[in-house]
Short mmCIF file of C-alpha atoms (C1' of nucleotides) in Angstrom, two decimals:
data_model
loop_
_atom_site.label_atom_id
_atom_site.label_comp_id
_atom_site.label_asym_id
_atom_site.label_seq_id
_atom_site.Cartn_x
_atom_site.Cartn_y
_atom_site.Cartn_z
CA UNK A 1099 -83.75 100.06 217.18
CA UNK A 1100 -82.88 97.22 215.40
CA UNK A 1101 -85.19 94.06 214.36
CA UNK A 1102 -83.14 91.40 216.50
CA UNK A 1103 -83.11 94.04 219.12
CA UNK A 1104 -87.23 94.37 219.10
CA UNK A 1105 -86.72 90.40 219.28
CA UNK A 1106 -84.83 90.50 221.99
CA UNK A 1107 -86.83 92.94 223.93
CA UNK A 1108 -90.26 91.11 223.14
CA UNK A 1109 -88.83 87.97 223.97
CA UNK A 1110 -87.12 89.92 227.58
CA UNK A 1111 -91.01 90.98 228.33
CA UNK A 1112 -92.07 87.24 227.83
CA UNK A 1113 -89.44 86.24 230.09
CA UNK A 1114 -90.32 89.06 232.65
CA UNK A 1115 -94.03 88.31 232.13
CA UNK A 1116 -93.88 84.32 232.99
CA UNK A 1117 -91.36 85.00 236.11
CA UNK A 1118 -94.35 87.98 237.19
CA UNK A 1119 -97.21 85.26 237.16
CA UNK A 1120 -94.96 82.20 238.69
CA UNK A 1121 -94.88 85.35 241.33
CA UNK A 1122 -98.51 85.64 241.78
CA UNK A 1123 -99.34 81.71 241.72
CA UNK A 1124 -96.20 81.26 244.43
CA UNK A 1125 -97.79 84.20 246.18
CA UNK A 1126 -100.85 82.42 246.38
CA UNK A 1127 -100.36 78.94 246.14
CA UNK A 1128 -96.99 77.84 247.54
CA UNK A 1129 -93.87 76.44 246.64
CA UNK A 1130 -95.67 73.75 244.10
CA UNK A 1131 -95.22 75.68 241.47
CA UNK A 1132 -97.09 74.60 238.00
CA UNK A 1133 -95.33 75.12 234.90
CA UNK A 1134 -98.78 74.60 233.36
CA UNK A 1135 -100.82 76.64 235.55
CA UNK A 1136 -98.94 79.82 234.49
CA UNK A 1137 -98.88 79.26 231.35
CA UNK A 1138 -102.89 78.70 231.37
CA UNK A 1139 -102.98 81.99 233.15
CA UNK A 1140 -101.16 83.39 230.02
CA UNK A 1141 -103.11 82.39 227.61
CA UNK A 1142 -100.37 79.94 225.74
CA UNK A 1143 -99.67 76.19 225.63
CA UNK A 1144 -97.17 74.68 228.23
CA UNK A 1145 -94.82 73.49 226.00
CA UNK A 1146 -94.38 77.44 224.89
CA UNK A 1147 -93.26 78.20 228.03
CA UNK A 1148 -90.07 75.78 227.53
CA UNK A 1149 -88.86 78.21 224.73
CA UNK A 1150 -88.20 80.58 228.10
CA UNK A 1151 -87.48 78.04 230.70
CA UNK A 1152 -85.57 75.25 229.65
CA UNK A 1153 -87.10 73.82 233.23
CA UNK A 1154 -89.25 74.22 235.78
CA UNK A 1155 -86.18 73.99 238.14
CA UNK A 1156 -84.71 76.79 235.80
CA UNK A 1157 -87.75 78.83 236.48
CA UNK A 1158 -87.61 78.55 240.30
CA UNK A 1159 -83.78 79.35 240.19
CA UNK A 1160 -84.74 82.87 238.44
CA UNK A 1161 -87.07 83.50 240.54
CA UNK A 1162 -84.56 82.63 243.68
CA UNK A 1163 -82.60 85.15 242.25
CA UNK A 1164 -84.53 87.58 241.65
CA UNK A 1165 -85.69 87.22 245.46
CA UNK A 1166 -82.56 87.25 246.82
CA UNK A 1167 -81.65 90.53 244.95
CA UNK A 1168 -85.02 92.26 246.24
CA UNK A 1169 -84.14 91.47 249.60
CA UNK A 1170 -80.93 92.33 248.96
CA UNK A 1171 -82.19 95.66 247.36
CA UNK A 1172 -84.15 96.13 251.00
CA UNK A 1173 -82.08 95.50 253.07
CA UNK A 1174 -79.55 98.00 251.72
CA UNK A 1175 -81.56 100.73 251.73
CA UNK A 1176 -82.76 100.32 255.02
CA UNK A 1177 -79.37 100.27 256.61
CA UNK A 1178 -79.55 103.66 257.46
CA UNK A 1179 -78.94 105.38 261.16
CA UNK A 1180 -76.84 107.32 263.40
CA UNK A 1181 -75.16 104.25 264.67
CA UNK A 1182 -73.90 100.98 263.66
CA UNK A 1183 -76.51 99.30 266.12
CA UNK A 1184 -79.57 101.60 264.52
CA UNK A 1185 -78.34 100.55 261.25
CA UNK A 1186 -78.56 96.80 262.47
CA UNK A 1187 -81.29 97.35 263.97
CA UNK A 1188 -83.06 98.63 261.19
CA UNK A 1189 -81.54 96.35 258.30
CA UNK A 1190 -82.84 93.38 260.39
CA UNK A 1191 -86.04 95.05 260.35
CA UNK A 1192 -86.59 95.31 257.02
CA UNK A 1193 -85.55 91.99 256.36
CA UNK A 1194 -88.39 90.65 258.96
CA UNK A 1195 -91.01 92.99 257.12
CA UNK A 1196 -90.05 92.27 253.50
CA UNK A 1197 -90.40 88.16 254.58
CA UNK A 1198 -93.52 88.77 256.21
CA UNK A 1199 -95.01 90.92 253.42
CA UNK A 1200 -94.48 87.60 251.17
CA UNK A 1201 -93.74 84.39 253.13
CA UNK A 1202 -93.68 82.00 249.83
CA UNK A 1203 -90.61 84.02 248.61
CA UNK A 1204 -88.78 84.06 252.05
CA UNK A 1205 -89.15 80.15 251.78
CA UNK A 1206 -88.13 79.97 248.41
CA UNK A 1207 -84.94 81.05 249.46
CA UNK A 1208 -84.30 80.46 252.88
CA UNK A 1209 -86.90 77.48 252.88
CA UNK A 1210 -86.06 74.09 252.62
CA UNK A 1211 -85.00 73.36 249.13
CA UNK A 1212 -87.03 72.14 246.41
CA UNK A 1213 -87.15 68.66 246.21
CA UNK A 1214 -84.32 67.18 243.37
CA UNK A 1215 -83.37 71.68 243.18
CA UNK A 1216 -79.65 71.57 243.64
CA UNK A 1217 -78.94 76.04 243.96
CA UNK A 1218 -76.75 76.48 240.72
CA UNK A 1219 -73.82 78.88 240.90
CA UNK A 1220 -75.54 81.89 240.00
CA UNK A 1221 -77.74 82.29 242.97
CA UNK A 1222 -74.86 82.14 245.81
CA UNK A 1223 -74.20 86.19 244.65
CA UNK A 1224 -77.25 87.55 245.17
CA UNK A 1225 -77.54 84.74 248.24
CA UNK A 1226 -74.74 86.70 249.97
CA UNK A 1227 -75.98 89.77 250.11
CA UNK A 1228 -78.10 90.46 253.21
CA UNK A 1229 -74.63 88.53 255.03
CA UNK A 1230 -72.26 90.58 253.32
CA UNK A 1231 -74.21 93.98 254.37
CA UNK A 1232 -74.60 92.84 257.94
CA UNK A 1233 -70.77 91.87 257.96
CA UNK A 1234 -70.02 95.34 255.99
CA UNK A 1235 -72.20 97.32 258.47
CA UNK A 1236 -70.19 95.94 261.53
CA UNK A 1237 -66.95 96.92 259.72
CA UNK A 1238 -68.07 100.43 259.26
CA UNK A 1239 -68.82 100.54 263.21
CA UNK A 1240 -65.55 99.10 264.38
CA UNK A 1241 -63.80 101.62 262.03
CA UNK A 1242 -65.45 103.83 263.82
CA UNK A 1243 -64.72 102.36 266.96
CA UNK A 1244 -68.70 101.31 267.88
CA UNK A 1245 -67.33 97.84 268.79
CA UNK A 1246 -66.64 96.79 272.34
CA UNK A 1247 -63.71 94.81 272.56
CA UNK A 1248 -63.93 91.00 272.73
CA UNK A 1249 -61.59 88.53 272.69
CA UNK A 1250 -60.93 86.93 269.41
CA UNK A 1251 -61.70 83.71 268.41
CA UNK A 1252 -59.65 80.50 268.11
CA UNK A 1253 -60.40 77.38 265.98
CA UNK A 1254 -60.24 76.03 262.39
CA UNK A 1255 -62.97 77.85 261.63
CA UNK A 1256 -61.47 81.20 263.02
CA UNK A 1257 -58.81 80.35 260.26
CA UNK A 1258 -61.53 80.30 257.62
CA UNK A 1259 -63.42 83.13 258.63
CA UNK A 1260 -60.17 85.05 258.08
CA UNK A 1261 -59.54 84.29 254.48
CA UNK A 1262 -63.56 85.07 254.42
CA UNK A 1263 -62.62 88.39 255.69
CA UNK A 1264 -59.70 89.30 253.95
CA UNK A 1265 -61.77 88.38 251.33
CA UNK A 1266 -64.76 90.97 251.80
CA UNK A 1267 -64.48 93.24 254.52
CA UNK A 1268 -60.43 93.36 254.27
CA UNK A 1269 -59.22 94.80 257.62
CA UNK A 1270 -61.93 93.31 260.06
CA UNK A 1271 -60.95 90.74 262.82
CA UNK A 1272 -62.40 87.36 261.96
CA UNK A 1273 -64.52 87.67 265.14
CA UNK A 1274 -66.54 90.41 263.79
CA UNK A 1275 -67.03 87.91 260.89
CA UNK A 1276 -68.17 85.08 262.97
CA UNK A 1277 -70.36 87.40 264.69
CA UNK A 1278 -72.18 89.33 262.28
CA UNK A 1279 -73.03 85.57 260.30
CA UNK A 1280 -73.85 84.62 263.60
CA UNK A 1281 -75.75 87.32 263.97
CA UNK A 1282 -77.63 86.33 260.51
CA UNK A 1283 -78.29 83.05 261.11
CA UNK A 1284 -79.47 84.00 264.47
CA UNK A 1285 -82.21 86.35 261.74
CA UNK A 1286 -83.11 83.93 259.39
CA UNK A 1287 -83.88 81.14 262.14
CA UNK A 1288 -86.06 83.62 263.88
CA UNK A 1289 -87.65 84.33 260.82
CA UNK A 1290 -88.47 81.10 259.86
CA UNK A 1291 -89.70 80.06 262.75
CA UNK A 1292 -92.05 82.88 262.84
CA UNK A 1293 -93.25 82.36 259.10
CA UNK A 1294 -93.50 78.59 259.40
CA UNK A 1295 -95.53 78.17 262.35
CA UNK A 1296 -92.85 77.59 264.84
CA UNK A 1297 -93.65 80.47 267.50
CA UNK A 1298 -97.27 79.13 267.50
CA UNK A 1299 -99.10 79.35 270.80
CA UNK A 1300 -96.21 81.22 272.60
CA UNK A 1301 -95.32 85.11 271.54
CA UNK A 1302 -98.31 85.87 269.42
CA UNK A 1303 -99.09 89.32 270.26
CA UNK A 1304 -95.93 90.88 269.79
CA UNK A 1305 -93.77 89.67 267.84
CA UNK A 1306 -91.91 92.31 266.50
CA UNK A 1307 -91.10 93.44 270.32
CA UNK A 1308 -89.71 89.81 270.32
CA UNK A 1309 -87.60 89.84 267.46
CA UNK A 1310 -86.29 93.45 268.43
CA UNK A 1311 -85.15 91.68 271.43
CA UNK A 1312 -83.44 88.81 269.56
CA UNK A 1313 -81.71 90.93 267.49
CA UNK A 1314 -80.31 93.34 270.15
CA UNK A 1315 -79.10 90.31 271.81
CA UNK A 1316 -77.24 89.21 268.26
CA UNK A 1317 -76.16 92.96 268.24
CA UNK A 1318 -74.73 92.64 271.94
CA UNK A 1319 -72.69 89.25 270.93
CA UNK A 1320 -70.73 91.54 267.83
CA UNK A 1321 -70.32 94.08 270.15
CA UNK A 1322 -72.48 96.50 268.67
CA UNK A 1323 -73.71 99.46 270.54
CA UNK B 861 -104.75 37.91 272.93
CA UNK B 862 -107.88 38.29 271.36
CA UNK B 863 -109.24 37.53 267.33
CA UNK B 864 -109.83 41.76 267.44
CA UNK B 865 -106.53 42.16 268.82
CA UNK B 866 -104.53 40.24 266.05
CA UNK B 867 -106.18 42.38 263.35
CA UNK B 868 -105.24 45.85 264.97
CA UNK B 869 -102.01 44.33 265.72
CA UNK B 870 -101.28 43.89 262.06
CA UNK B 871 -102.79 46.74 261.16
CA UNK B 872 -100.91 48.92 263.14
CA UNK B 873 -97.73 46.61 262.01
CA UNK B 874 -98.66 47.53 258.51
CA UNK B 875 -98.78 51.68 259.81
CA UNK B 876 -95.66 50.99 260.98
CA UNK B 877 -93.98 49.76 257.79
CA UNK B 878 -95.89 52.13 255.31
CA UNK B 879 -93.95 54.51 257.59
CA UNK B 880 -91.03 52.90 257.65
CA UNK B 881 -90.72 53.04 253.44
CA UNK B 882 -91.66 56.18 253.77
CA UNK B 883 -88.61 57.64 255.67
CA UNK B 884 -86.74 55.49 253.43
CA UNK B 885 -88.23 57.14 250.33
CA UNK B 886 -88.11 60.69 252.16
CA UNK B 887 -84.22 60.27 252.76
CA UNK B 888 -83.10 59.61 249.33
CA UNK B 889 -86.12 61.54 247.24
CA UNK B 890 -86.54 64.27 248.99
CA UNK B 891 -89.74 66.31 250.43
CA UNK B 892 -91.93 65.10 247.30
CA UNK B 893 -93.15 62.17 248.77
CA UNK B 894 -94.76 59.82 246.56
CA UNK B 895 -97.96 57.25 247.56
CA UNK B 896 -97.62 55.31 244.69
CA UNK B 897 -93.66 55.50 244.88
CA UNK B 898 -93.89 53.78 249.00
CA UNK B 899 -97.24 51.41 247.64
CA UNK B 900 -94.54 50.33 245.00
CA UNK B 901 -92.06 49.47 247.52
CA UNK B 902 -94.37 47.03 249.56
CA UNK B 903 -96.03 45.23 246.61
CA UNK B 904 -99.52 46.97 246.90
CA UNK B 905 -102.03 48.94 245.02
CA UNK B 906 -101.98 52.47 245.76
CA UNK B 907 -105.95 52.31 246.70
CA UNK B 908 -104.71 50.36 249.50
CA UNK B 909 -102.37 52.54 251.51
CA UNK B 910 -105.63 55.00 251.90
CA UNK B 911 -106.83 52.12 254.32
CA UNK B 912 -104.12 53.57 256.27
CA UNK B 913 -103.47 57.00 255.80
CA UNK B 914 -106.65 59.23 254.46
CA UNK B 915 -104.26 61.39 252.08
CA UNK B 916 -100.82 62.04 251.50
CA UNK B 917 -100.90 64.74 253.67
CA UNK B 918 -101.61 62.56 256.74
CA UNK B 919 -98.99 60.21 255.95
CA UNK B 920 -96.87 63.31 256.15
CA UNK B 921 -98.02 64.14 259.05
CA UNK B 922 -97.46 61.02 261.03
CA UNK B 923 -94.08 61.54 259.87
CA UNK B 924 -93.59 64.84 261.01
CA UNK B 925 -94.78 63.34 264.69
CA UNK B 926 -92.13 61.30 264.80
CA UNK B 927 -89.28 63.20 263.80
CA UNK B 928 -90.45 65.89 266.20
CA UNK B 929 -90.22 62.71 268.40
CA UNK B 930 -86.99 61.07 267.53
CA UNK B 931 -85.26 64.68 267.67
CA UNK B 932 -86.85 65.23 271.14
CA UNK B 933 -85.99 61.60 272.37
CA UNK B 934 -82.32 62.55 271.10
CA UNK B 935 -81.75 66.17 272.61
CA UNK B 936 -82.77 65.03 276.12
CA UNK B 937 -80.60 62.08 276.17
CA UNK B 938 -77.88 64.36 275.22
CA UNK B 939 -78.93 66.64 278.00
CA UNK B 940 -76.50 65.71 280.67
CA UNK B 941 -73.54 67.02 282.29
CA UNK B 942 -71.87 68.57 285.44
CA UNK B 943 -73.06 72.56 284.40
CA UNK B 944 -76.17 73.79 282.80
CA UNK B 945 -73.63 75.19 279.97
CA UNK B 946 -72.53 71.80 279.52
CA UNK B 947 -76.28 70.74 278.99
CA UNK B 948 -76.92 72.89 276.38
CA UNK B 949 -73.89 72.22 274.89
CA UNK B 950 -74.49 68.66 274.96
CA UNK B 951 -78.31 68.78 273.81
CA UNK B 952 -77.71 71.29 270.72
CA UNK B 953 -75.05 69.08 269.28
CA UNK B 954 -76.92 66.03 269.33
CA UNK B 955 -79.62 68.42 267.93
CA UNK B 956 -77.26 69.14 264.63
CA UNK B 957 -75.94 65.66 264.80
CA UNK B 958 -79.11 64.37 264.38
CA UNK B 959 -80.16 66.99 261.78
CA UNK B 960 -76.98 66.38 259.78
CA UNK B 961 -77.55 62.20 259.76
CA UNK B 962 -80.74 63.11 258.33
CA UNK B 963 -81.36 66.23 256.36
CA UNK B 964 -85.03 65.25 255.02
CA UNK B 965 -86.48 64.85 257.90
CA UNK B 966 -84.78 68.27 259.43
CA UNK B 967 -86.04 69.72 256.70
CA UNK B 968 -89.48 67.87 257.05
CA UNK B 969 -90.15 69.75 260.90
CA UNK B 970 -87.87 73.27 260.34
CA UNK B 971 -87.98 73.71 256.58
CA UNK B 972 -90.58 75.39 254.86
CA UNK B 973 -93.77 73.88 255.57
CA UNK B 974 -95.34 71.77 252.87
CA UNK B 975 -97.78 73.61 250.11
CA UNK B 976 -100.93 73.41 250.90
CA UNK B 977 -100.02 71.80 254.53
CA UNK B 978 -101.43 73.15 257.44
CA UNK B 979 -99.58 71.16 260.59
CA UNK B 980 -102.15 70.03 262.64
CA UNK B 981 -102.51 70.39 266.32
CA UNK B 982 -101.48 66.74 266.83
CA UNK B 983 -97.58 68.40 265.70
CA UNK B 984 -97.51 71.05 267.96
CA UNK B 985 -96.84 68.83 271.35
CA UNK B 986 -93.82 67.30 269.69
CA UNK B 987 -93.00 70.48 268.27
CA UNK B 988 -91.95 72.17 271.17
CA UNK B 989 -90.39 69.45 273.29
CA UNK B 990 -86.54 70.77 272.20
CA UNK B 991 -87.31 74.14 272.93
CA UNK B 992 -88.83 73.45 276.26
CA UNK B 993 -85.83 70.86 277.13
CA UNK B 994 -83.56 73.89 276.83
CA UNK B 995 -85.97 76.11 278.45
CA UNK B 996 -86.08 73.30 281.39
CA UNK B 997 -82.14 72.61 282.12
CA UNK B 998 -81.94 76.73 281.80
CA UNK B 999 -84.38 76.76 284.97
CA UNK B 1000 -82.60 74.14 286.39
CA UNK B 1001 -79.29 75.85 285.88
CA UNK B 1002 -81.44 79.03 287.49
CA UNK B 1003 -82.23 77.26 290.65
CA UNK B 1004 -79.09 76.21 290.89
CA UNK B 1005 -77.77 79.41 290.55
CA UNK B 1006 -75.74 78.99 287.40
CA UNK B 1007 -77.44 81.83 285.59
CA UNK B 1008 -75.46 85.03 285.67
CA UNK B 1009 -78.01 88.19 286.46
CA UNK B 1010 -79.47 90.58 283.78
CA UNK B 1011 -81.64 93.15 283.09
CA UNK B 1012 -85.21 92.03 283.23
CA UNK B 1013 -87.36 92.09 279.69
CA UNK B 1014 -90.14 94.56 279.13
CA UNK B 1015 -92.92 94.98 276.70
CA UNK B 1016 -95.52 93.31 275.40
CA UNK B 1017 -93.66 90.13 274.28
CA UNK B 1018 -92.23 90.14 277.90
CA UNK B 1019 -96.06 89.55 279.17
CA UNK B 1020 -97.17 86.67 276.52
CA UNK B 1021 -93.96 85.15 277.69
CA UNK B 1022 -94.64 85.46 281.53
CA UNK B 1023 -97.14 83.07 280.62
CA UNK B 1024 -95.37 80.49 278.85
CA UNK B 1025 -93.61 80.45 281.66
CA UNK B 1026 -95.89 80.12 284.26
CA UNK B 1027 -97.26 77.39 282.53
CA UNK B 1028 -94.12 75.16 281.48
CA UNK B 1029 -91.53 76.51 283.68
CA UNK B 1030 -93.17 78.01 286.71
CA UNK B 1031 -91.02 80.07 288.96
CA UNK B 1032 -88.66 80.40 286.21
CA UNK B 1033 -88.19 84.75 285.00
CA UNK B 1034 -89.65 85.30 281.60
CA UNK B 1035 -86.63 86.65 280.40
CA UNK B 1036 -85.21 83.38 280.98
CA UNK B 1037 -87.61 81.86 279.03
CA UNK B 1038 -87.38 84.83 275.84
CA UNK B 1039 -83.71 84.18 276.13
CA UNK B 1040 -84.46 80.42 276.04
CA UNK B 1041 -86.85 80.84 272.78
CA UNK B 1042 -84.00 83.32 271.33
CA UNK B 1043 -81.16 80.38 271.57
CA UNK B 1044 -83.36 77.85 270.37
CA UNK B 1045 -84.22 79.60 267.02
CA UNK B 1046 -80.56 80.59 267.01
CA UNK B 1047 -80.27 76.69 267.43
CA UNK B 1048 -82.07 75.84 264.20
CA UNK B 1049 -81.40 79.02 262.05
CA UNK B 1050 -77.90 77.60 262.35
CA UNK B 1051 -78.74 74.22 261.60
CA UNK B 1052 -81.01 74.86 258.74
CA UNK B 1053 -78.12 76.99 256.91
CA UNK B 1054 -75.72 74.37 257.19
CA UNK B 1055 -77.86 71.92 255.92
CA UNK B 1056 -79.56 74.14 252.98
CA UNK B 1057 -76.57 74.99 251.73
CA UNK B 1058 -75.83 78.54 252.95
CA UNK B 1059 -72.71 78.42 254.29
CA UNK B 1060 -71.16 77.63 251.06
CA UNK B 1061 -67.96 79.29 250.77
CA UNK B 1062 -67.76 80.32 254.00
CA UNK B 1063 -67.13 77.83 256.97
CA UNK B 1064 -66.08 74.16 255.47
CA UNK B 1065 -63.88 72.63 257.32
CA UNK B 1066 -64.69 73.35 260.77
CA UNK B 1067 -68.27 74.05 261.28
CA UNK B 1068 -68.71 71.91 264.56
CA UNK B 1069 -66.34 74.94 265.54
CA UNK B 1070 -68.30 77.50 263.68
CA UNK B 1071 -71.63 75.90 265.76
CA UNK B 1072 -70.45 75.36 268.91
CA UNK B 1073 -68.97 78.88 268.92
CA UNK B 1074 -72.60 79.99 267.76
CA UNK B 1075 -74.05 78.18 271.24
CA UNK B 1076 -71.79 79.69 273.27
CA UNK B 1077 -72.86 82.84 272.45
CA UNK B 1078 -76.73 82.15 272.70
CA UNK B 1079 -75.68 80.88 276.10
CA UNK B 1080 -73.96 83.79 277.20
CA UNK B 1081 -77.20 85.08 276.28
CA UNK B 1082 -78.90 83.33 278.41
CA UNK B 1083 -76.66 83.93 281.33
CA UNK B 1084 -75.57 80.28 281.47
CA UNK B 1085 -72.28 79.37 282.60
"C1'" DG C 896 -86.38 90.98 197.11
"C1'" DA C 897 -86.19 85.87 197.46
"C1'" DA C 898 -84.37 81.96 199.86
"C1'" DA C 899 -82.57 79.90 203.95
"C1'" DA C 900 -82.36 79.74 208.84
"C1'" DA C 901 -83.84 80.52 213.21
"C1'" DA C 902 -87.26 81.23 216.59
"C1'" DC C 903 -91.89 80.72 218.27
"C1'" DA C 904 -96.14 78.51 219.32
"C1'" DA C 905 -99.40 74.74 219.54
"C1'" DG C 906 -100.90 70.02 220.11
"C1'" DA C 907 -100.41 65.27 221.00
"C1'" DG C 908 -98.39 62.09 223.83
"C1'" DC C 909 -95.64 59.71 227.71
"C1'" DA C 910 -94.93 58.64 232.34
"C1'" DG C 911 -95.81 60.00 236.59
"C1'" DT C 912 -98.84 62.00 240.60
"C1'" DG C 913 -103.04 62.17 244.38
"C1'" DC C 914 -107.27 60.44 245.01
"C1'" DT C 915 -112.01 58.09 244.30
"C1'" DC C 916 -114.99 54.47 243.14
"C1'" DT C 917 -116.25 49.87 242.42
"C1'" DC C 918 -115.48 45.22 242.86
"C1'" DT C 919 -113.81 40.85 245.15
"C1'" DG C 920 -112.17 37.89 248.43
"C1'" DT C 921 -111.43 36.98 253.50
"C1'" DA C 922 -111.38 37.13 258.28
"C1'" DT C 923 -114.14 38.69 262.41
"C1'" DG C 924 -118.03 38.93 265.58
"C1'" DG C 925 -122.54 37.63 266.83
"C1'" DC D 274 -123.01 29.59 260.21
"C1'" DC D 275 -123.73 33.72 258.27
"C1'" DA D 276 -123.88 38.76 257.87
"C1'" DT D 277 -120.64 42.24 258.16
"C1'" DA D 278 -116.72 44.85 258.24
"C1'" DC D 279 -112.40 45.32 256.21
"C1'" DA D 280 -108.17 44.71 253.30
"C1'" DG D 281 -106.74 44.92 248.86
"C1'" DA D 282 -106.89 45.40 243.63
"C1'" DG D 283 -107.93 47.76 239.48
"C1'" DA D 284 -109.81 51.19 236.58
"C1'" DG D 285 -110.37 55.87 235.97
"C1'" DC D 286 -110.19 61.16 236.53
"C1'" DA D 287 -107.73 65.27 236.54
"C1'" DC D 288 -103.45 66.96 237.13
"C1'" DT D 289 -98.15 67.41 236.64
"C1'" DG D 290 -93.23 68.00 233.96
"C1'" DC D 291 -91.38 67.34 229.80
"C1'" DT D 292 -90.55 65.89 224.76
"C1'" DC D 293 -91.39 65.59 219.98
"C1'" DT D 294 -93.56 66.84 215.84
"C1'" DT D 295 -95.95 70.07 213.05
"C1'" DG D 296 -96.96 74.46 211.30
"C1'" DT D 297 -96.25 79.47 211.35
"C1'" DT D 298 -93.78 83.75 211.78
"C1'" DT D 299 -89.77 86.47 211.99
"C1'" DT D 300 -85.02 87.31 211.18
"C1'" DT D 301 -80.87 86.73 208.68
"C1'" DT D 302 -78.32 85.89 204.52
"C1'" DC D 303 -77.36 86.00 199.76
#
DNA sequence: GAAAAAACAAGAGCAGTGCTCTCTGTATGG
DNA sequence: CCATACAGAGAGCACTGCTCTTGTTTTTTC
């Protein structure tokens, strides 16, 4: 191994270490992240930390990404089943558990955004991914004829959901499309309500019965069954 | 009016305006509301704003009152029309309207709660009047027998929400009111990924379309027609 | 192998933050 | 008329993000 390549990979640990302890203190203290704090908790000035992070902003953004892609990573595998609804079914799932095993992360991305944070281009990839699997997912079932017929949809936004379409699931009606990001939107709203105090006083016990039920609904809109 | 009256008078005039700069602040800054920043604006120490609001976090609070307010004062005004599907129609537009005039303060009720904030019970009255506008025409619409039959809920979540009913809506069946709860965090799922950005790339041009589409189906849901 | 260049780390410092405490006027209530 | 309660100001504490300068170490280049 070469010397610049020890370099590198010392200064890849660094990197890895400082996003692992932002991590913790988000874990524990919420979206107020302090550039300061973590580098306290590691031992080194503040100012070191900017030889990593040319921001605090650029910080958060790796660590969006990094979230998105373990949710993505979740997600994915848990799309498993017999049928395209199971697979739903279970996806949706493990998106609920992996956002209620660490709520600061879920807001961190699907949160409101950090004050002055505008989401720089490299995050809308990884962003995509729990959308694109849902929308991929539905494909597979009406290829394998799992959808009940609907009738399509009309509108501008038909038109755009098309070239969306074409784009990544080539082949698939732009209903399914509107559906299936229906279908996550219809997730990530129930999520977030659930996370941030919105279902407070109403479905308490059983919440994961309730979101079941929202998601079989979103399932029965798409056509799934 | 009395000598005791003109001092609580200004006082409260004083709330009012601390408030006011506030919002102001809140719509072009962002979340990260500043004391000193709003103390600034009205020519006054920062000491003396905490004769008005104990902390920051109070200030925020009040806030978050009246948004829940000025959203709810909004979404039943919009709450008319000759069908229960128009109703809902109606309400949930002016519900993004509103949210798409003003972002911050969306973000201030449905985003991801403040660090360190824990909303107080004074929020959760406010909180819930959309939900339990929609949850209201939808028993009207029931009465009225607008609501197309389904299959009756079960479980656990189907109990807690027999409750809810009884309490807000009595007479109305819970699934009515699940299916109610389902369309409203449909509702703002919808909202809060136009407005943080995750529909980049995907719907543009036509989202009113893209929404309105989305409403239909949570009213289908629902039974309404 | 020595010199030059690049990277790293630390510390001081700036402007901002929430919040507290003390002090001074002033208006209110008895 | 006077004691009191209250509004406001200012200084100060501990914290923040970020920059700039200084010194040290490591890597590259000759």
């Amino acid at each position: 191994m070469t010397a610049s390549g020890v370099r590198a990979r010392v200064r890849a640990e660094m990197t890895d270490e400082i996003k692992a302890v932002a991590r913790r203190h988000l874990a524990t203290e919420g979206a107020n992240l302090s550039l300061r704090a973590v580098a306290r908790d590691m031992g080194m000035a503040s100012s070191a930390v900017y030889r990593y992070f040319a921001s605090r902003d650029e910080l958060l953004t790796a660590m969006i990404i990094d979230a998105y892609n373990a949710l993505g990573d979740t997600a994915e595998q848990a799309a498993t089943g017999n049928s395209g609804l199971e697979r739903f079914l279970n996806a949706t799932s493990a998106v609920r558990d992996w956002a209620l095993a660490d709520p600061h992360q879920w807001a961190l991305i699907y949160g409101s955004p950090v004050p002055g944070y505008q989401a720089p281009q490299d995050t809308v990839g990884p962003g995509t991914r729990v959308v694109l699997l849902i929308a991929d997912l539905v494909k597979d079932a009406y290829e394998n004829g799992e959808i009940t017929d609907r009738e399509e949809i009309t509108g501008r936004f038909a038109e755009e959901l098309r070239a969306v379409a074409d784009q990544y699931t080539p082949g698939a009606p732009p209903r399914l499309v509107a559906a299936s990001m229906s279908a996550f939107l219809h997730l990530s709203g129930a999520i977030s309500a659930e996370l941030f105090g919105q279902l407070t006083g109403s479905v308490e016990e059983d919440r994961r019965g309730f979101f079941e039920y929202q998601m079989r609904g979103a399932a029965s809109l798409i056509g799934l069954r």
